[in-house]
mmCIF file of N, CA and C in Angstrom:
data_model
loop_
_atom_site.group_PDB
_atom_site.id
_atom_site.type_symbol
_atom_site.label_atom_id
_atom_site.label_comp_id
_atom_site.label_asym_id
_atom_site.label_seq_id
_atom_site.Cartn_x
_atom_site.Cartn_y
_atom_site.Cartn_z
ATOM 1 N N UNK A 1 -1.169 -25.668 20.670
ATOM 2 C CA UNK A 1 -0.404 -25.242 19.513
ATOM 3 C C UNK A 1 -1.336 -24.609 18.481
ATOM 4 N N UNK A 2 -0.905 -23.518 17.912
ATOM 5 C CA UNK A 2 -1.695 -22.767 16.950
ATOM 6 C C UNK A 2 -1.707 -23.479 15.596
ATOM 7 N N UNK A 3 -2.910 -23.652 15.030
ATOM 8 C CA UNK A 3 -3.051 -24.257 13.712
ATOM 9 C C UNK A 3 -2.498 -23.282 12.670
ATOM 10 N N UNK A 4 -1.646 -23.745 11.796
ATOM 11 C CA UNK A 4 -1.030 -22.864 10.795
ATOM 12 C C UNK A 4 -1.754 -22.928 9.454
ATOM 13 N N UNK A 5 -3.067 -22.952 9.469
ATOM 14 C CA UNK A 5 -3.844 -23.048 8.247
ATOM 15 C C UNK A 5 -4.231 -21.695 7.670
ATOM 16 N N UNK A 6 -5.124 -21.754 6.719
ATOM 17 C CA UNK A 6 -5.601 -20.581 5.986
ATOM 18 C C UNK A 6 -6.025 -19.450 6.916
ATOM 19 N N UNK A 7 -6.945 -19.745 7.823
ATOM 20 C CA UNK A 7 -7.506 -18.690 8.668
ATOM 21 C C UNK A 7 -6.491 -18.132 9.653
ATOM 22 N N UNK A 8 -5.538 -18.947 10.074
ATOM 23 C CA UNK A 8 -4.473 -18.445 10.944
ATOM 24 C C UNK A 8 -3.631 -17.427 10.185
ATOM 25 N N UNK A 9 -3.322 -17.745 8.928
ATOM 26 C CA UNK A 9 -2.546 -16.804 8.123
ATOM 27 C C UNK A 9 -3.349 -15.529 7.852
ATOM 28 N N UNK A 10 -4.660 -15.664 7.667
ATOM 29 C CA UNK A 10 -5.510 -14.484 7.486
ATOM 30 C C UNK A 10 -5.476 -13.626 8.757
ATOM 31 N N UNK A 11 -5.666 -14.251 9.912
ATOM 32 C CA UNK A 11 -5.659 -13.512 11.179
ATOM 33 C C UNK A 11 -4.313 -12.823 11.402
ATOM 34 N N UNK A 12 -3.223 -13.529 11.106
ATOM 35 C CA UNK A 12 -1.893 -12.939 11.249
ATOM 36 C C UNK A 12 -1.726 -11.733 10.329
ATOM 37 N N UNK A 13 -2.213 -11.860 9.102
ATOM 38 C CA UNK A 13 -2.099 -10.763 8.135
ATOM 39 C C UNK A 13 -2.960 -9.577 8.558
ATOM 40 N N UNK A 14 -4.158 -9.845 9.057
ATOM 41 C CA UNK A 14 -5.009 -8.760 9.553
ATOM 42 C C UNK A 14 -4.310 -8.009 10.676
ATOM 43 N N UNK A 15 -3.719 -8.751 11.588
ATOM 44 C CA UNK A 15 -2.998 -8.130 12.701
ATOM 45 C C UNK A 15 -1.829 -7.289 12.173
ATOM 46 N N UNK A 16 -1.075 -7.846 11.244
ATOM 47 C CA UNK A 16 0.064 -7.143 10.662
ATOM 48 C C UNK A 16 -0.382 -5.838 9.997
ATOM 49 N N UNK A 17 -1.525 -5.882 9.290
ATOM 50 C CA UNK A 17 -2.027 -4.700 8.584
ATOM 51 C C UNK A 17 -2.836 -3.774 9.485
ATOM 52 N N UNK A 18 -3.061 -4.191 10.722
ATOM 53 C CA UNK A 18 -3.813 -3.359 11.661
ATOM 54 C C UNK A 18 -5.292 -3.264 11.341
ATOM 55 N N UNK A 19 -5.827 -4.327 10.744
ATOM 56 C CA UNK A 19 -7.246 -4.348 10.372
ATOM 57 C C UNK A 19 -7.977 -5.350 11.257
ATOM 58 N N UNK A 20 -9.166 -5.008 11.712
ATOM 59 C CA UNK A 20 -9.915 -5.927 12.563
ATOM 60 C C UNK A 20 -10.608 -7.042 11.770
ATOM 61 N N UNK A 21 -10.853 -8.133 12.452
ATOM 62 C CA UNK A 21 -11.573 -9.253 11.829
ATOM 63 C C UNK A 21 -12.947 -8.822 11.353
ATOM 64 N N UNK A 22 -13.577 -7.914 12.116
ATOM 65 C CA UNK A 22 -14.916 -7.429 11.745
ATOM 66 C C UNK A 22 -14.906 -6.782 10.361
ATOM 67 N N UNK A 23 -13.851 -6.046 10.070
ATOM 68 C CA UNK A 23 -13.730 -5.390 8.760
ATOM 69 C C UNK A 23 -13.738 -6.432 7.652
ATOM 70 N N UNK A 24 -12.898 -7.455 7.802
ATOM 71 C CA UNK A 24 -12.810 -8.493 6.780
ATOM 72 C C UNK A 24 -14.144 -9.220 6.633
ATOM 73 N N UNK A 25 -14.744 -9.568 7.754
ATOM 74 C CA UNK A 25 -16.022 -10.289 7.719
ATOM 75 C C UNK A 25 -17.073 -9.485 6.957
ATOM 76 N N UNK A 26 -17.128 -8.181 7.200
ATOM 77 C CA UNK A 26 -18.106 -7.337 6.510
ATOM 78 C C UNK A 26 -17.805 -7.256 5.014
ATOM 79 N N UNK A 27 -16.518 -7.130 4.663
ATOM 80 C CA UNK A 27 -16.129 -7.025 3.257
ATOM 81 C C UNK A 27 -16.427 -8.302 2.470
ATOM 82 N N UNK A 28 -16.271 -9.448 3.129
ATOM 83 C CA UNK A 28 -16.431 -10.743 2.455
ATOM 84 C C UNK A 28 -17.836 -11.297 2.643
ATOM 85 N N UNK A 29 -18.610 -10.648 3.517
ATOM 86 C CA UNK A 29 -19.974 -11.076 3.812
ATOM 87 C C UNK A 29 -20.003 -12.450 4.484
ATOM 88 N N UNK A 30 -19.172 -12.583 5.526
ATOM 89 C CA UNK A 30 -19.168 -13.785 6.350
ATOM 90 C C UNK A 30 -19.341 -13.362 7.798
ATOM 91 N N UNK A 31 -19.728 -14.299 8.649
ATOM 92 C CA UNK A 31 -19.815 -14.013 10.075
ATOM 93 C C UNK A 31 -18.401 -13.934 10.635
ATOM 94 N N UNK A 32 -18.167 -12.992 11.520
ATOM 95 C CA UNK A 32 -16.830 -12.817 12.086
ATOM 96 C C UNK A 32 -16.365 -14.080 12.816
ATOM 97 N N UNK A 33 -17.289 -14.862 13.328
ATOM 98 C CA UNK A 33 -16.918 -16.098 14.030
ATOM 99 C C UNK A 33 -16.317 -17.135 13.081
ATOM 100 N N UNK A 34 -16.560 -16.987 11.784
ATOM 101 C CA UNK A 34 -15.992 -17.904 10.790
ATOM 102 C C UNK A 34 -14.469 -17.917 10.866
ATOM 103 N N UNK A 35 -13.892 -16.755 11.131
ATOM 104 C CA UNK A 35 -12.429 -16.665 11.198
ATOM 105 C C UNK A 35 -11.913 -17.451 12.400
ATOM 106 N N UNK A 36 -12.492 -17.207 13.579
ATOM 107 C CA UNK A 36 -12.078 -17.929 14.780
ATOM 108 C C UNK A 36 -12.315 -19.426 14.672
ATOM 109 N N UNK A 37 -13.470 -19.794 14.141
ATOM 110 C CA UNK A 37 -13.773 -21.222 13.962
ATOM 111 C C UNK A 37 -12.818 -21.864 12.964
ATOM 112 N N UNK A 38 -12.474 -21.130 11.909
ATOM 113 C CA UNK A 38 -11.544 -21.647 10.913
ATOM 114 C C UNK A 38 -10.157 -21.876 11.496
ATOM 115 N N UNK A 39 -9.758 -20.993 12.401
ATOM 116 C CA UNK A 39 -8.461 -21.163 13.068
ATOM 117 C C UNK A 39 -8.479 -22.441 13.907
ATOM 118 N N UNK A 40 -9.564 -22.649 14.636
ATOM 119 C CA UNK A 40 -9.662 -23.833 15.511
ATOM 120 C C UNK A 40 -9.713 -25.135 14.720
ATOM 121 N N UNK A 41 -10.458 -25.133 13.617
ATOM 122 C CA UNK A 41 -10.685 -26.383 12.879
ATOM 123 C C UNK A 41 -9.690 -26.616 11.744
ATOM 124 N N UNK A 42 -8.987 -25.571 11.344
ATOM 125 C CA UNK A 42 -8.074 -25.712 10.208
ATOM 126 C C UNK A 42 -8.790 -25.706 8.876
ATOM 127 N N UNK A 43 -10.034 -25.249 8.868
ATOM 128 C CA UNK A 43 -10.840 -25.244 7.641
ATOM 129 C C UNK A 43 -10.286 -24.248 6.619
ATOM 130 N N UNK A 44 -10.613 -24.480 5.371
ATOM 131 C CA UNK A 44 -10.285 -23.571 4.278
ATOM 132 C C UNK A 44 -11.605 -23.178 3.618
ATOM 133 N N UNK A 45 -11.792 -21.902 3.307
ATOM 134 C CA UNK A 45 -13.066 -21.478 2.705
ATOM 135 C C UNK A 45 -13.169 -21.889 1.239
ATOM 136 N N UNK A 46 -14.340 -21.647 0.667
ATOM 137 C CA UNK A 46 -14.533 -21.859 -0.771
ATOM 138 C C UNK A 46 -13.516 -21.013 -1.535
ATOM 139 N N UNK A 47 -13.206 -21.435 -2.733
ATOM 140 C CA UNK A 47 -12.202 -20.755 -3.550
ATOM 141 C C UNK A 47 -12.541 -19.282 -3.764
ATOM 142 N N UNK A 48 -13.813 -18.972 -4.058
ATOM 143 C CA UNK A 48 -14.179 -17.579 -4.319
ATOM 144 C C UNK A 48 -13.960 -16.699 -3.095
ATOM 145 N N UNK A 49 -14.221 -17.242 -1.909
ATOM 146 C CA UNK A 49 -14.013 -16.492 -0.667
ATOM 147 C C UNK A 49 -12.520 -16.299 -0.424
ATOM 148 N N UNK A 50 -11.743 -17.348 -0.634
ATOM 149 C CA UNK A 50 -10.291 -17.266 -0.441
ATOM 150 C C UNK A 50 -9.679 -16.214 -1.364
ATOM 151 N N UNK A 51 -10.110 -16.191 -2.611
ATOM 152 C CA UNK A 51 -9.589 -15.222 -3.578
ATOM 153 C C UNK A 51 -9.980 -13.806 -3.179
ATOM 154 N N UNK A 52 -11.221 -13.632 -2.760
ATOM 155 C CA UNK A 52 -11.679 -12.298 -2.348
ATOM 156 C C UNK A 52 -10.871 -11.800 -1.145
ATOM 157 N N UNK A 53 -10.628 -12.677 -0.191
ATOM 158 C CA UNK A 53 -9.843 -12.309 0.988
ATOM 159 C C UNK A 53 -8.423 -11.924 0.574
ATOM 160 N N UNK A 54 -7.811 -12.736 -0.271
ATOM 161 C CA UNK A 54 -6.447 -12.439 -0.736
ATOM 162 C C UNK A 54 -6.395 -11.089 -1.437
ATOM 163 N N UNK A 55 -7.379 -10.815 -2.282
ATOM 164 C CA UNK A 55 -7.416 -9.536 -2.985
ATOM 165 C C UNK A 55 -7.580 -8.372 -2.017
ATOM 166 N N UNK A 56 -8.441 -8.524 -1.029
ATOM 167 C CA UNK A 56 -8.642 -7.460 -0.036
ATOM 168 C C UNK A 56 -7.373 -7.195 0.765
ATOM 169 N N UNK A 57 -6.662 -8.263 1.088
ATOM 170 C CA UNK A 57 -5.436 -8.125 1.877
ATOM 171 C C UNK A 57 -4.216 -7.835 0.998
ATOM 172 N N UNK A 58 -4.425 -7.888 -0.326
ATOM 173 C CA UNK A 58 -3.353 -7.628 -1.291
ATOM 174 C C UNK A 58 -2.164 -8.575 -1.095
ATOM 175 N N UNK A 59 -2.493 -9.854 -0.928
ATOM 176 C CA UNK A 59 -1.464 -10.890 -0.829
ATOM 177 C C UNK A 59 -1.885 -12.071 -1.698
ATOM 178 N N UNK A 60 -0.940 -12.880 -2.148
ATOM 179 C CA UNK A 60 -1.289 -14.009 -3.019
ATOM 180 C C UNK A 60 -2.140 -15.058 -2.297
ATOM 181 N N UNK A 61 -3.154 -15.536 -2.959
ATOM 182 C CA UNK A 61 -4.010 -16.571 -2.379
ATOM 183 C C UNK A 61 -3.204 -17.836 -2.107
ATOM 184 N N UNK A 62 -2.165 -18.078 -2.907
ATOM 185 C CA UNK A 62 -1.320 -19.251 -2.681
ATOM 186 C C UNK A 62 -0.697 -19.221 -1.291
ATOM 187 N N UNK A 63 -0.328 -18.027 -0.838
ATOM 188 C CA UNK A 63 0.252 -17.908 0.501
ATOM 189 C C UNK A 63 -0.787 -18.279 1.562
ATOM 190 N N UNK A 64 -2.006 -17.767 1.412
ATOM 191 C CA UNK A 64 -3.039 -18.062 2.409
ATOM 192 C C UNK A 64 -3.383 -19.549 2.432
ATOM 193 N N UNK A 65 -3.431 -20.180 1.285
ATOM 194 C CA UNK A 65 -3.827 -21.586 1.206
ATOM 195 C C UNK A 65 -2.682 -22.527 1.585
ATOM 196 N N UNK A 66 -1.505 -22.282 1.028
ATOM 197 C CA UNK A 66 -0.399 -23.227 1.192
ATOM 198 C C UNK A 66 0.676 -22.783 2.182
ATOM 199 N N UNK A 67 0.659 -21.512 2.554
ATOM 200 C CA UNK A 67 1.656 -21.016 3.487
ATOM 201 C C UNK A 67 2.970 -20.660 2.824
ATOM 202 N N UNK A 68 2.982 -20.662 1.510
ATOM 203 C CA UNK A 68 4.196 -20.265 0.796
ATOM 204 C C UNK A 68 3.807 -19.525 -0.470
ATOM 205 N N UNK A 69 4.713 -18.713 -0.916
ATOM 206 C CA UNK A 69 4.509 -17.988 -2.156
ATOM 207 C C UNK A 69 5.070 -18.850 -3.285
ATOM 208 N N UNK A 70 4.447 -18.761 -4.446
ATOM 209 C CA UNK A 70 5.009 -19.435 -5.612
ATOM 210 C C UNK A 70 6.232 -18.661 -6.066
ATOM 211 N N UNK A 71 7.218 -19.367 -6.564
ATOM 212 C CA UNK A 71 8.367 -18.680 -7.136
ATOM 213 C C UNK A 71 7.906 -17.990 -8.417
ATOM 214 N N UNK A 72 8.684 -17.026 -8.853
ATOM 215 C CA UNK A 72 8.316 -16.298 -10.067
ATOM 216 C C UNK A 72 8.173 -17.250 -11.241
ATOM 217 N N UNK A 73 9.059 -18.212 -11.374
ATOM 218 C CA UNK A 73 8.972 -19.126 -12.518
ATOM 219 C C UNK A 73 7.733 -20.017 -12.421
ATOM 220 N N UNK A 74 7.387 -20.482 -11.214
ATOM 221 C CA UNK A 74 6.165 -21.282 -11.051
ATOM 222 C C UNK A 74 4.938 -20.451 -11.397
ATOM 223 N N UNK A 75 4.932 -19.201 -10.955
ATOM 224 C CA UNK A 75 3.796 -18.308 -11.230
ATOM 225 C C UNK A 75 3.713 -18.007 -12.725
ATOM 226 N N UNK A 76 4.858 -17.778 -13.361
ATOM 227 C CA UNK A 76 4.873 -17.511 -14.801
ATOM 228 C C UNK A 76 4.296 -18.688 -15.580
ATOM 229 N N UNK A 77 4.665 -19.893 -15.186
ATOM 230 C CA UNK A 77 4.160 -21.099 -15.854
ATOM 231 C C UNK A 77 2.649 -21.209 -15.668
ATOM 232 N N UNK A 78 2.176 -20.957 -14.449
ATOM 233 C CA UNK A 78 0.730 -21.002 -14.191
ATOM 234 C C UNK A 78 -0.008 -19.991 -15.069
ATOM 235 N N UNK A 79 0.510 -18.772 -15.110
ATOM 236 C CA UNK A 79 -0.145 -17.733 -15.907
ATOM 237 C C UNK A 79 -0.122 -18.073 -17.391
ATOM 238 N N UNK A 80 1.009 -18.550 -17.872
ATOM 239 C CA UNK A 80 1.085 -18.907 -19.284
ATOM 240 C C UNK A 80 0.076 -20.005 -19.618
ATOM 241 N N UNK A 81 0.022 -21.031 -18.786
ATOM 242 C CA UNK A 81 -0.930 -22.118 -19.036
ATOM 243 C C UNK A 81 -2.367 -21.614 -19.032
ATOM 244 N N UNK A 82 -2.657 -20.694 -18.138
ATOM 245 C CA UNK A 82 -4.018 -20.148 -18.038
ATOM 246 C C UNK A 82 -4.381 -19.330 -19.284
ATOM 247 N N UNK A 83 -3.423 -18.561 -19.804
ATOM 248 C CA UNK A 83 -3.715 -17.616 -20.883
ATOM 249 C C UNK A 83 -3.087 -17.990 -22.230
ATOM 250 N N UNK A 84 -2.607 -19.218 -22.373
ATOM 251 C CA UNK A 84 -1.907 -19.622 -23.586
ATOM 252 C C UNK A 84 -2.723 -19.373 -24.855
ATOM 253 N N UNK A 85 -3.973 -19.791 -24.872
ATOM 254 C CA UNK A 85 -4.808 -19.621 -26.065
ATOM 255 C C UNK A 85 -5.002 -18.135 -26.377
ATOM 256 N N UNK A 86 -5.238 -17.354 -25.348
ATOM 257 C CA UNK A 86 -5.412 -15.909 -25.503
ATOM 258 C C UNK A 86 -4.140 -15.274 -26.075
ATOM 259 N N UNK A 87 -2.993 -15.648 -25.527
ATOM 260 C CA UNK A 87 -1.706 -15.119 -25.998
ATOM 261 C C UNK A 87 -1.487 -15.477 -27.467
ATOM 262 N N UNK A 88 -1.751 -16.726 -27.814
ATOM 263 C CA UNK A 88 -1.573 -17.150 -29.206
ATOM 264 C C UNK A 88 -2.494 -16.384 -30.152
ATOM 265 N N UNK A 89 -3.713 -16.137 -29.720
ATOM 266 C CA UNK A 89 -4.646 -15.362 -30.539
ATOM 267 C C UNK A 89 -4.140 -13.937 -30.744
ATOM 268 N N UNK A 90 -3.652 -13.325 -29.680
ATOM 269 C CA UNK A 90 -3.130 -11.959 -29.778
ATOM 270 C C UNK A 90 -1.915 -11.915 -30.701
ATOM 271 N N UNK A 91 -1.042 -12.893 -30.569
ATOM 272 C CA UNK A 91 0.162 -12.937 -31.407
ATOM 273 C C UNK A 91 -0.175 -13.022 -32.891
ATOM 274 N N UNK A 92 -1.330 -13.577 -33.221
ATOM 275 C CA UNK A 92 -1.711 -13.707 -34.625
ATOM 276 C C UNK A 92 -2.325 -12.421 -35.184
ATOM 277 N N UNK A 93 -2.572 -11.432 -34.338
ATOM 278 C CA UNK A 93 -3.168 -10.166 -34.767
ATOM 279 C C UNK A 93 -2.080 -9.200 -35.229
ATOM 280 N N UNK A 94 -2.515 -8.222 -36.004
ATOM 281 C CA UNK A 94 -1.563 -7.193 -36.447
ATOM 282 C C UNK A 94 -1.102 -6.375 -35.243
ATOM 283 N N UNK A 95 0.036 -5.722 -35.403
ATOM 284 C CA UNK A 95 0.571 -4.903 -34.316
ATOM 285 C C UNK A 95 -0.397 -3.777 -33.950
ATOM 286 N N UNK A 96 -1.070 -3.242 -34.928
ATOM 287 C CA UNK A 96 -2.042 -2.168 -34.704
ATOM 288 C C UNK A 96 -3.196 -2.665 -33.827
ATOM 289 N N UNK A 97 -3.706 -3.847 -34.144
ATOM 290 C CA UNK A 97 -4.807 -4.415 -33.363
ATOM 291 C C UNK A 97 -4.317 -4.757 -31.949
ATOM 292 N N UNK A 98 -3.103 -5.289 -31.843
ATOM 293 C CA UNK A 98 -2.542 -5.591 -30.518
ATOM 294 C C UNK A 98 -2.456 -4.336 -29.664
ATOM 295 N N UNK A 99 -1.966 -3.256 -30.249
ATOM 296 C CA UNK A 99 -1.838 -1.994 -29.516
ATOM 297 C C UNK A 99 -3.205 -1.510 -29.041
ATOM 298 N N UNK A 100 -4.193 -1.569 -29.920
ATOM 299 C CA UNK A 100 -5.551 -1.153 -29.547
ATOM 300 C C UNK A 100 -6.099 -2.020 -28.427
ATOM 301 N N UNK A 101 -5.855 -3.307 -28.529
ATOM 302 C CA UNK A 101 -6.332 -4.238 -27.511
ATOM 303 C C UNK A 101 -5.681 -3.950 -26.158
ATOM 304 N N UNK A 102 -4.369 -3.745 -26.154
ATOM 305 C CA UNK A 102 -3.660 -3.448 -24.909
ATOM 306 C C UNK A 102 -4.165 -2.145 -24.285
ATOM 307 N N UNK A 103 -4.402 -1.137 -25.115
ATOM 308 C CA UNK A 103 -4.924 0.138 -24.610
ATOM 309 C C UNK A 103 -6.318 -0.048 -24.006
ATOM 310 N N UNK A 104 -7.156 -0.844 -24.673
ATOM 311 C CA UNK A 104 -8.503 -1.096 -24.169
ATOM 312 C C UNK A 104 -8.448 -1.825 -22.824
ATOM 313 N N UNK A 105 -7.594 -2.831 -22.716
ATOM 314 C CA UNK A 105 -7.466 -3.581 -21.471
ATOM 315 C C UNK A 105 -6.949 -2.669 -20.358
ATOM 316 N N UNK A 106 -5.975 -1.828 -20.664
ATOM 317 C CA UNK A 106 -5.433 -0.909 -19.666
ATOM 318 C C UNK A 106 -6.513 0.056 -19.183
ATOM 319 N N UNK A 107 -7.325 0.565 -20.086
ATOM 320 C CA UNK A 107 -8.419 1.459 -19.716
ATOM 321 C C UNK A 107 -9.426 0.739 -18.827
ATOM 322 N N UNK A 108 -9.771 -0.492 -19.190
ATOM 323 C CA UNK A 108 -10.718 -1.273 -18.383
ATOM 324 C C UNK A 108 -10.149 -1.509 -16.985
ATOM 325 N N UNK A 109 -8.877 -1.830 -16.911
ATOM 326 C CA UNK A 109 -8.225 -2.062 -15.614
ATOM 327 C C UNK A 109 -8.264 -0.784 -14.777
ATOM 328 N N UNK A 110 -7.917 0.343 -15.371
ATOM 329 C CA UNK A 110 -7.921 1.603 -14.629
ATOM 330 C C UNK A 110 -9.317 1.916 -14.105
ATOM 331 N N UNK A 111 -10.344 1.595 -14.881
ATOM 332 C CA UNK A 111 -11.720 1.838 -14.445
ATOM 333 C C UNK A 111 -12.126 0.958 -13.269
ATOM 334 N N UNK A 112 -11.515 -0.239 -13.168
ATOM 335 C CA UNK A 112 -11.880 -1.130 -12.055
ATOM 336 C C UNK A 112 -11.192 -0.754 -10.758
ATOM 337 N N UNK A 113 -10.053 -0.069 -10.829
ATOM 338 C CA UNK A 113 -9.355 0.301 -9.598
ATOM 339 C C UNK A 113 -9.684 1.715 -9.153
ATOM 340 N N UNK A 114 -10.426 2.438 -9.944
ATOM 341 C CA UNK A 114 -10.788 3.831 -9.583
ATOM 342 C C UNK A 114 -11.941 3.865 -8.628
#
């Protein structure tokens, strides 16, 4: 029986996207055998590796780790809790400063995806 853990979901996603394991291994800087061994043992990688893999595959890390996607409301709560202090700080700024901040963040984001 196939182990339905992290690496199995990664292998399934690679197959679905038509990408070889070698590609992922090179991108994440791991040995390609790590994927096969992870499938056999049910191991889960370090958090930073899991996040990098999820980002490369453009799928939520929660799916790779838990086998399910968070609902929108669960994800919204997680994000709010993570950024609550930041949001409160922004809310206390003038609208002009908020607009400048949003424009700066958007520019920074565009520079990272280019």
